[in-house]
GROMACS .gro file of C-alpha atoms in nm:
model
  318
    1UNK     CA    1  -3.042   3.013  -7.062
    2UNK     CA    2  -2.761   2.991  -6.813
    3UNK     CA    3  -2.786   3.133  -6.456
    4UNK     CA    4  -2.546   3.429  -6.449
    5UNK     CA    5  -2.316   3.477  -6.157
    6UNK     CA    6  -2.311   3.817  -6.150
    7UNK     CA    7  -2.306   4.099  -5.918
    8UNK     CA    8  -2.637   4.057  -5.683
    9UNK     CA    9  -2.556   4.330  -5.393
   10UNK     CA   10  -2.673   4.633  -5.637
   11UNK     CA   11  -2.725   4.831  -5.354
   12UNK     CA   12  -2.419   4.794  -5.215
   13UNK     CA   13  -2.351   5.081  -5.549
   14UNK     CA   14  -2.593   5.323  -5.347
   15UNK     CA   15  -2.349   5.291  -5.046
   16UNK     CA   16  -2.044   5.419  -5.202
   17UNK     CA   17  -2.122   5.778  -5.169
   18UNK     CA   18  -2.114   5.869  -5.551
   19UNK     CA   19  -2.436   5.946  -5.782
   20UNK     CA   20  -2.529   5.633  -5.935
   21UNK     CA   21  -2.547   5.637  -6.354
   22UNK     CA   22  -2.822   5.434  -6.474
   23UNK     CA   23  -2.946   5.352  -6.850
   24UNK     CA   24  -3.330   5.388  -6.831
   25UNK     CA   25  -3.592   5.137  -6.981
   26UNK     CA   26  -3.665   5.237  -7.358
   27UNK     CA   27  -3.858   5.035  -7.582
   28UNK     CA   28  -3.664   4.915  -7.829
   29UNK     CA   29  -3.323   5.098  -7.779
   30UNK     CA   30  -3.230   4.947  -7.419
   31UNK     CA   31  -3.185   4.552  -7.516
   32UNK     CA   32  -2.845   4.372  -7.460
   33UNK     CA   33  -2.595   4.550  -7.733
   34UNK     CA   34  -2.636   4.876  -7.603
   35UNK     CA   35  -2.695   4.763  -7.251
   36UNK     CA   36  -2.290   4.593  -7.371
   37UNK     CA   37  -2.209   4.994  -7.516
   38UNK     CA   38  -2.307   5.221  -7.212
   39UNK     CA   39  -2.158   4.985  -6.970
   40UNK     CA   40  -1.823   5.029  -7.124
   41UNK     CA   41  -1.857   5.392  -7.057
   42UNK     CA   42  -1.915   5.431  -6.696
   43UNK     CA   43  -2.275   5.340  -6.653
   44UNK     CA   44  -2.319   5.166  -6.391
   45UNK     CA   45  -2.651   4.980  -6.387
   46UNK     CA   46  -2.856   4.877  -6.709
   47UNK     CA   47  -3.239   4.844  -6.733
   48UNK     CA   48  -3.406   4.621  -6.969
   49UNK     CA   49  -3.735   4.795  -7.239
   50UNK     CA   50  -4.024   4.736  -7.004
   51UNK     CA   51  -4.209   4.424  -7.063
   52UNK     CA   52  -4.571   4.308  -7.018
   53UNK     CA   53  -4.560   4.042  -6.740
   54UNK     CA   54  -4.825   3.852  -6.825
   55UNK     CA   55  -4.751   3.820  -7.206
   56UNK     CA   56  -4.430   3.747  -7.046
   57UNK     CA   57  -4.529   3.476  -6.836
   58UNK     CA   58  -4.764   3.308  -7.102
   59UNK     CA   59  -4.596   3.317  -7.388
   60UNK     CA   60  -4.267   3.076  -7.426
   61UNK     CA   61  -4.179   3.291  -7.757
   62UNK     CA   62  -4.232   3.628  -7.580
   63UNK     CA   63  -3.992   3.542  -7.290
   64UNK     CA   64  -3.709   3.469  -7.538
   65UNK     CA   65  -3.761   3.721  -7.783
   66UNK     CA   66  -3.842   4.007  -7.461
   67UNK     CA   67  -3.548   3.916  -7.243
   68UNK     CA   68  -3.202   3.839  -7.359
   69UNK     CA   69  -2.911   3.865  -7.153
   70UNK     CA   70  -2.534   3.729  -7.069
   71UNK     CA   71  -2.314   3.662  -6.796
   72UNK     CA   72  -2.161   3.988  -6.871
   73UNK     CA   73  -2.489   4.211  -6.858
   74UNK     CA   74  -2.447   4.304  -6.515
   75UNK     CA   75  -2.587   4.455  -6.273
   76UNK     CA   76  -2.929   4.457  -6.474
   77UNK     CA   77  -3.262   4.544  -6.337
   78UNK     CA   78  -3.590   4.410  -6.567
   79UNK     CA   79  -3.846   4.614  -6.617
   80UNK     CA   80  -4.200   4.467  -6.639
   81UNK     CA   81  -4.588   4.656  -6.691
   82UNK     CA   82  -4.796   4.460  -6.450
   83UNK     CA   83  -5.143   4.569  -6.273
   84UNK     CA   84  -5.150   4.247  -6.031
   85UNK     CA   85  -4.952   4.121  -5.771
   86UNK     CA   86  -4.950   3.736  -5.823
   87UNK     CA   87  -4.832   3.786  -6.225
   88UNK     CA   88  -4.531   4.047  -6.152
   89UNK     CA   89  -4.391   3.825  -5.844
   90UNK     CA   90  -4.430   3.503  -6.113
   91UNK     CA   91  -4.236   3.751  -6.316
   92UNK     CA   92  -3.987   3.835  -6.103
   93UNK     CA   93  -3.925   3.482  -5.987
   94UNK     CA   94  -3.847   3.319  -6.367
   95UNK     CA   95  -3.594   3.592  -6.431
   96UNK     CA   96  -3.411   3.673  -6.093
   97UNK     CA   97  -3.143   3.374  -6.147
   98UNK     CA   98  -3.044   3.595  -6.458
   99UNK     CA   99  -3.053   3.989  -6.298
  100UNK     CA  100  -3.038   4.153  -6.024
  101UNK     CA  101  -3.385   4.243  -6.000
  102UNK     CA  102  -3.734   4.426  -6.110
  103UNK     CA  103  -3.897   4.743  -6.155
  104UNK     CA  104  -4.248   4.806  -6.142
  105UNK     CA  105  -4.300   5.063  -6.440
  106UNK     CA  106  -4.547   5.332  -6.259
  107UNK     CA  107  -4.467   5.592  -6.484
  108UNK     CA  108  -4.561   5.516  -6.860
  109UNK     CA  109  -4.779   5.841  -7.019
  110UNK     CA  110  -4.892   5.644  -7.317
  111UNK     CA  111  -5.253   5.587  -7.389
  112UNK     CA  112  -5.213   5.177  -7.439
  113UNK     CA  113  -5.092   5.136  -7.148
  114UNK     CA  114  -5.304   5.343  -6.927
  115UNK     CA  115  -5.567   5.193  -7.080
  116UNK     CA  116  -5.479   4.827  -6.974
  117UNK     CA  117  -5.382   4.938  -6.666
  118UNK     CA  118  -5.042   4.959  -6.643
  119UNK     CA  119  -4.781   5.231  -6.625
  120UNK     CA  120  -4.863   5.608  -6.483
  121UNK     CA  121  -5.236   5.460  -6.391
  122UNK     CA  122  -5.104   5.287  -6.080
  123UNK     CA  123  -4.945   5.597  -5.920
  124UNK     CA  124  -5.327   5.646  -5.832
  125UNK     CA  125  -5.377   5.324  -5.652
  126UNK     CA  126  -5.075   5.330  -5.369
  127UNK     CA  127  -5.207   5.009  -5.216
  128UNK     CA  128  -5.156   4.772  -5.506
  129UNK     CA  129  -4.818   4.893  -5.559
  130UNK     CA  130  -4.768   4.832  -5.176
  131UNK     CA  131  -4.904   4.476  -5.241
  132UNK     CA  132  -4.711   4.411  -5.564
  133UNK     CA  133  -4.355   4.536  -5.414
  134UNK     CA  134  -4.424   4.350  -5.104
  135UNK     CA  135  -4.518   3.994  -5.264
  136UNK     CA  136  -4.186   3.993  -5.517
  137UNK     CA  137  -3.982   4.069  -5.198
  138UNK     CA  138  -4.163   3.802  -4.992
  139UNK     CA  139  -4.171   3.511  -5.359
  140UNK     CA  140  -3.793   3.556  -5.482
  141UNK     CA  141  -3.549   3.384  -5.278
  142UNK     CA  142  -3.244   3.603  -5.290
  143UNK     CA  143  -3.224   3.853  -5.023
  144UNK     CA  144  -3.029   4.062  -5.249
  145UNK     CA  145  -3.286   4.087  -5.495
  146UNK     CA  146  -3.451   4.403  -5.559
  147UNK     CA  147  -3.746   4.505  -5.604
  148UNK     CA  148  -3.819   4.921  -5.732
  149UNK     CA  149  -4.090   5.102  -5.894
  150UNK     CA  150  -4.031   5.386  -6.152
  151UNK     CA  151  -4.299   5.648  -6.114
  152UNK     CA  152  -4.402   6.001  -6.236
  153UNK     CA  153  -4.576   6.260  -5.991
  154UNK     CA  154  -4.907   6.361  -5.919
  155UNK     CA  155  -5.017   6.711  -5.925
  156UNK     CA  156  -5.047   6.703  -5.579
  157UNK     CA  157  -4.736   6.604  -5.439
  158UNK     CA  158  -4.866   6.498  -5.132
  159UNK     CA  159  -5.035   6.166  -5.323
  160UNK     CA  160  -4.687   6.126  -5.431
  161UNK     CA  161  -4.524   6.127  -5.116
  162UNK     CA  162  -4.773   5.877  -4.978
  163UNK     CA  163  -4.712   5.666  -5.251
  164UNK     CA  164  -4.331   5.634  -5.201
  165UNK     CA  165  -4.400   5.590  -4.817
  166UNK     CA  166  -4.644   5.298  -4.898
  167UNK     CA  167  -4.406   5.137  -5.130
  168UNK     CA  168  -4.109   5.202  -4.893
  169UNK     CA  169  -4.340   5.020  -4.565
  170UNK     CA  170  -4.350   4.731  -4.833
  171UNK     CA  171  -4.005   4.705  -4.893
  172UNK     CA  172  -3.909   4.885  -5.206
  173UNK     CA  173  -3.587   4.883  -5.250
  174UNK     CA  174  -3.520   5.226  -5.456
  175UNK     CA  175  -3.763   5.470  -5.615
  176UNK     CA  176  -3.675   5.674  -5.979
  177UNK     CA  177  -3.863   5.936  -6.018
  178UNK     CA  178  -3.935   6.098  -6.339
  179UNK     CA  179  -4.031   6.496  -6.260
  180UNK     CA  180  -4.348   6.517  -6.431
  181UNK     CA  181  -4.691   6.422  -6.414
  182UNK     CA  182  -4.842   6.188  -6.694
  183UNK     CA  183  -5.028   6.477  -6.866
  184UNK     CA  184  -4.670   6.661  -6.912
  185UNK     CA  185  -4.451   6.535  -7.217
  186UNK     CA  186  -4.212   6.846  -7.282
  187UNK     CA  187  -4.246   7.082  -7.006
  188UNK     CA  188  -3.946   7.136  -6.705
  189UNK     CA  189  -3.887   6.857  -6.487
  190UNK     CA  190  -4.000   6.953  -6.148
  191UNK     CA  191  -3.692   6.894  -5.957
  192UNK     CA  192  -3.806   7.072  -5.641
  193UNK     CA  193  -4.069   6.784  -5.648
  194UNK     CA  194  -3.757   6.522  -5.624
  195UNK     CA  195  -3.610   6.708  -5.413
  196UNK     CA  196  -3.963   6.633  -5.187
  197UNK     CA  197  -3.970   6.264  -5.250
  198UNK     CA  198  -3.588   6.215  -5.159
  199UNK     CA  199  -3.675   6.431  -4.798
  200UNK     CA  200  -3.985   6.174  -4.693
  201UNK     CA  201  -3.846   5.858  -4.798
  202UNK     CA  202  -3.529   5.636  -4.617
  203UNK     CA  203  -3.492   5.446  -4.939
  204UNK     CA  204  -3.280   5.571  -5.265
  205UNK     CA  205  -3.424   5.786  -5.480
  206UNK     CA  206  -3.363   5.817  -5.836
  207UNK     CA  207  -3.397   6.140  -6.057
  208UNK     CA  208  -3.489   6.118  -6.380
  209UNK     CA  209  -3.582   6.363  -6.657
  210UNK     CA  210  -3.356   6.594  -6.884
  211UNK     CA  211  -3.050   6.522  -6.856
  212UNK     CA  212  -2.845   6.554  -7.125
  213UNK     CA  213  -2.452   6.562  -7.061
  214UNK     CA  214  -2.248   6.478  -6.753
  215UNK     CA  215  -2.246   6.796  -6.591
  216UNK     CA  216  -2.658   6.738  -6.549
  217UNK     CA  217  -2.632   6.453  -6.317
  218UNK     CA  218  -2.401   6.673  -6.062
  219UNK     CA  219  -2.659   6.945  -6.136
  220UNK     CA  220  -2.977   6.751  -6.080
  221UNK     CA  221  -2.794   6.601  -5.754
  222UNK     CA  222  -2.741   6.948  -5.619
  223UNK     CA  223  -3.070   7.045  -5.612
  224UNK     CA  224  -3.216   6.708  -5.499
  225UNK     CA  225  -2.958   6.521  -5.316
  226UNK     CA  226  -3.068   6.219  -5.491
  227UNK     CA  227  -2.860   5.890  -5.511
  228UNK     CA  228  -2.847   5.847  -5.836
  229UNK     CA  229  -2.965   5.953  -6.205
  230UNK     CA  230  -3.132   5.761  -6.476
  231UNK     CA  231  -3.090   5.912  -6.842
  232UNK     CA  232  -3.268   5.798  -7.163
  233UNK     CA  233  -3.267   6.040  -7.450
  234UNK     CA  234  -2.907   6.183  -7.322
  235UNK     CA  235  -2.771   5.837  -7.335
  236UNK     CA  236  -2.918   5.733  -7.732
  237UNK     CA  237  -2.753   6.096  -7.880
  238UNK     CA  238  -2.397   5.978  -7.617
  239UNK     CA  239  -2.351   5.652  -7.508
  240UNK     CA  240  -2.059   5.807  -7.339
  241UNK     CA  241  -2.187   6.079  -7.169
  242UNK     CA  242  -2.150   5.890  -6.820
  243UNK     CA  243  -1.766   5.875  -6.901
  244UNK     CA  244  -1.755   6.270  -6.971
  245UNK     CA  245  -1.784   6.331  -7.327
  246UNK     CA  246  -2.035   6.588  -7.442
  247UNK     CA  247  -2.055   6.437  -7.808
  248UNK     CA  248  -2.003   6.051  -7.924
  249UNK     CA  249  -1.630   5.999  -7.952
  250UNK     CA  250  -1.532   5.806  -8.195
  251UNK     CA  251  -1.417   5.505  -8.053
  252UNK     CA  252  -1.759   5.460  -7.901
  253UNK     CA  253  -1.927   5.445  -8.288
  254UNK     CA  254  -1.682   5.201  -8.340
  255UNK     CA  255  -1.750   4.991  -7.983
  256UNK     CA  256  -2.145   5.008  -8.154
  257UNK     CA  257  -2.056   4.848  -8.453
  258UNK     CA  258  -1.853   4.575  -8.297
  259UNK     CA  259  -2.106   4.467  -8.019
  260UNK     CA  260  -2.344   4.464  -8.308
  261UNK     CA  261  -2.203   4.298  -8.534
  262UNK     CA  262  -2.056   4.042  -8.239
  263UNK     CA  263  -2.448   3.991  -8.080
  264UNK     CA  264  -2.607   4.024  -8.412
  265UNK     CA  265  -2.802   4.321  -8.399
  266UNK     CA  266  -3.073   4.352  -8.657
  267UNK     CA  267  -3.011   4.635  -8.912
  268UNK     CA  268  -3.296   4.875  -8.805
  269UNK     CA  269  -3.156   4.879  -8.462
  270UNK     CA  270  -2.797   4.922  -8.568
  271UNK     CA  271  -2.887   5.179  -8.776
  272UNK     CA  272  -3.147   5.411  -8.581
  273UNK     CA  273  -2.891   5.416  -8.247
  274UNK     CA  274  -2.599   5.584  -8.461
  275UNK     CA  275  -2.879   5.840  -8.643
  276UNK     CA  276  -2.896   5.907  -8.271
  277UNK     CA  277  -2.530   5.912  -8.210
  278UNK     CA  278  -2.430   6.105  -8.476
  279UNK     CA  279  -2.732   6.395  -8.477
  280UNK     CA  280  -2.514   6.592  -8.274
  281UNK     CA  281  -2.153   6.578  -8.455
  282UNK     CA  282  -2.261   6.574  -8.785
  283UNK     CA  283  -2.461   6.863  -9.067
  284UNK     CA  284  -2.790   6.865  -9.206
  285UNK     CA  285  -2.645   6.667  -9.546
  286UNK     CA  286  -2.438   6.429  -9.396
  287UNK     CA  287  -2.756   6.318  -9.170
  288UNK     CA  288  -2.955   6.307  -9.536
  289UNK     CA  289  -2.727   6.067  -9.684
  290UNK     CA  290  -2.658   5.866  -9.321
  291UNK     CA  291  -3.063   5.831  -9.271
  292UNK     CA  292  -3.075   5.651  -9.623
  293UNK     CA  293  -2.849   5.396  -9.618
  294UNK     CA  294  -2.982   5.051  -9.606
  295UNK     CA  295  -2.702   4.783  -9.522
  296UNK     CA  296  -2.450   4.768  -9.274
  297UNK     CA  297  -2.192   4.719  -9.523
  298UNK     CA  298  -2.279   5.106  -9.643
  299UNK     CA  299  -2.275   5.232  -9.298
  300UNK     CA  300  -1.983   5.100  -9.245
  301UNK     CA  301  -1.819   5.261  -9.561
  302UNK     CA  302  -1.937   5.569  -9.457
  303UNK     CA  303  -1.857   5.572  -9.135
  304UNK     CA  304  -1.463   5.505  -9.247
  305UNK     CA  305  -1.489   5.759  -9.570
  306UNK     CA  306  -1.633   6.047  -9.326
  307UNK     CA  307  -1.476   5.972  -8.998
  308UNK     CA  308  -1.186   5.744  -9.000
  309UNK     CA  309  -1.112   5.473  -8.875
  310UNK     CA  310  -1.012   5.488  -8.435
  311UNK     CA  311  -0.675   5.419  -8.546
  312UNK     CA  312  -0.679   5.704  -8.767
  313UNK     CA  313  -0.852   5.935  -8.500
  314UNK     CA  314  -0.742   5.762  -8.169
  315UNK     CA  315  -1.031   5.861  -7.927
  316UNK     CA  316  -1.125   6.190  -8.037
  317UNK     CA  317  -1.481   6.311  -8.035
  318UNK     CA  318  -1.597   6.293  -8.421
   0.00000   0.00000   0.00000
């Protein structure tokens, strides 16, 4: 893999006075082709699925099957599960000549990886994320490398606030905070509770949580007066949400089936990101006969037969 050249001074994007847009970690749906799509619509830093350091780091197959990038996949922060120093600043060091830099995932709910230690569990122990931010500041030898954690909230806030505080003393560089505690899935994100976090800390804070369409990110920053947003769901049913649509446009189905084709995008993958795309714009039926097609030869008939083609349509929403 080729060092990329690319755009190291991400927070120099926090200094511009606007709300920065930022495609969350999701397993699965946030690798390099649609990392390629939401950057052509305003967004303005991409993370990569969260990967397990240490399979990371032993495991030559898991490295180039976990991480793929270009020169163009910039600015790009990697997401890795780790529960020791040592392994995420190893981590951090093998892929900083290719991003811009890490984030310590604090905030996964899910059972596996509680249960190894990684994720939401280490929002309870403040002074190993203190020691894991600090040692990937002090190992990687680019100054404008950063180093952030992504962390949900504890019941009591005040554990949360000393958390951020720790990991600001060590040197994080930004904080996202999703607004609910591990135990919630579906309830209201507590935005009063961002609103906290962004008051104690010095460092950017990130909001993440529910939002949906563009007019959510001015909302959220309203009643936070965080730096920026981070969207997941909202960004897999609009890849152009960040560029104002409230639906898919067309030409953006069409920009997915390009990259895809161009970066050779497995079929499953292809497929399951326009199911998202299309849930909003299109009826019950149409999503029956979309769901079971099975080649990308068919999707793309379909796509023509029941949309048009962008020269047909121009930009339009579908």
């Amino acid at each position: 893999m080729r060092t990329c050249n690319g755009n190291t001074g991400v927070m120099e994007l926090f200094e511009k006075g606007k709300v920065v847009k930022i495609c969350a970690p999701m397993v699965r749906y946030s690798k390099l082709a649609f990392r390629t799509l939401v950057r052509k619509y305003n967004c303005d830093i991409c993370f990569t699925p969260m990967i397990v350091a240490a399979d990371f780091m032993r495991s030559t197959k898991a490295r180039d099957s976990e991480f793929t990038t270009n020169e163009r996949d910039r600015p790009l922060i990697v997401q890795f599960a780790a529960h020791d120093a040592q392994t995420l600043a190893d981590a951090a060091c093998v892929v900083a000549p290719f991003s811009d830099g890490v984030d310590l995932n604090c905030g996964c709910p899910q059972r596996w990886a509680m249960s190894a230690g990684y994720g939401a569990c280490l929002i309870k122990k403040p002074e190993l994320v203190k020691d894991m931010v600090r040692l990937v500041r002090n190992q990687v030898d680019n100054p404008k490398y950063t180093a952030s954690i992504k962390i949900r909230i504890h019941k009591d806030l005040r554990k949360t606030v000393d958390l951020c505080q720790k990991a600001e003393s060590a040197g994080v560089s930004w904080i996202t905070v999703h607004g609910r505690t591990a135990e919630e899935r579906h309830q209201p994100v507590h935005y009063d509770a961002i609103k906290t976090i962004k008051d104690s800390v010095s460092v950017p804070v990130i909001a993440n949580g529910d939002i949906k369409y563009l007019e959510d990110v001015e909302s959220t920053y309203q009643v936070t007066g965080v730096d920026g947003v981070m969207v997941a769901r909202g960004l897999l049913a609009n890849p152009a949400m960040f560029a104002g649509y409230n639906d898919t446009p067309l030409e953006c189905i069409w920009d997915w089936v390009d990259i895809s084709i161009e970066q050779g995008t497995p079929f499953t993958c292809f497929h399951h990101h326009l199911i998202y795309m299309l849930e909003r714009v299109s009826s019950q039926p149409e999503r029956k006969v979309f769901n079971s097609l099975s080649s990308t030869s068919a999707v793309i008939d379909y796509l023509q037969n029941t949309y048009g083609s962008v020269d047909d349509l121009g930009t339009s929403p579908c």
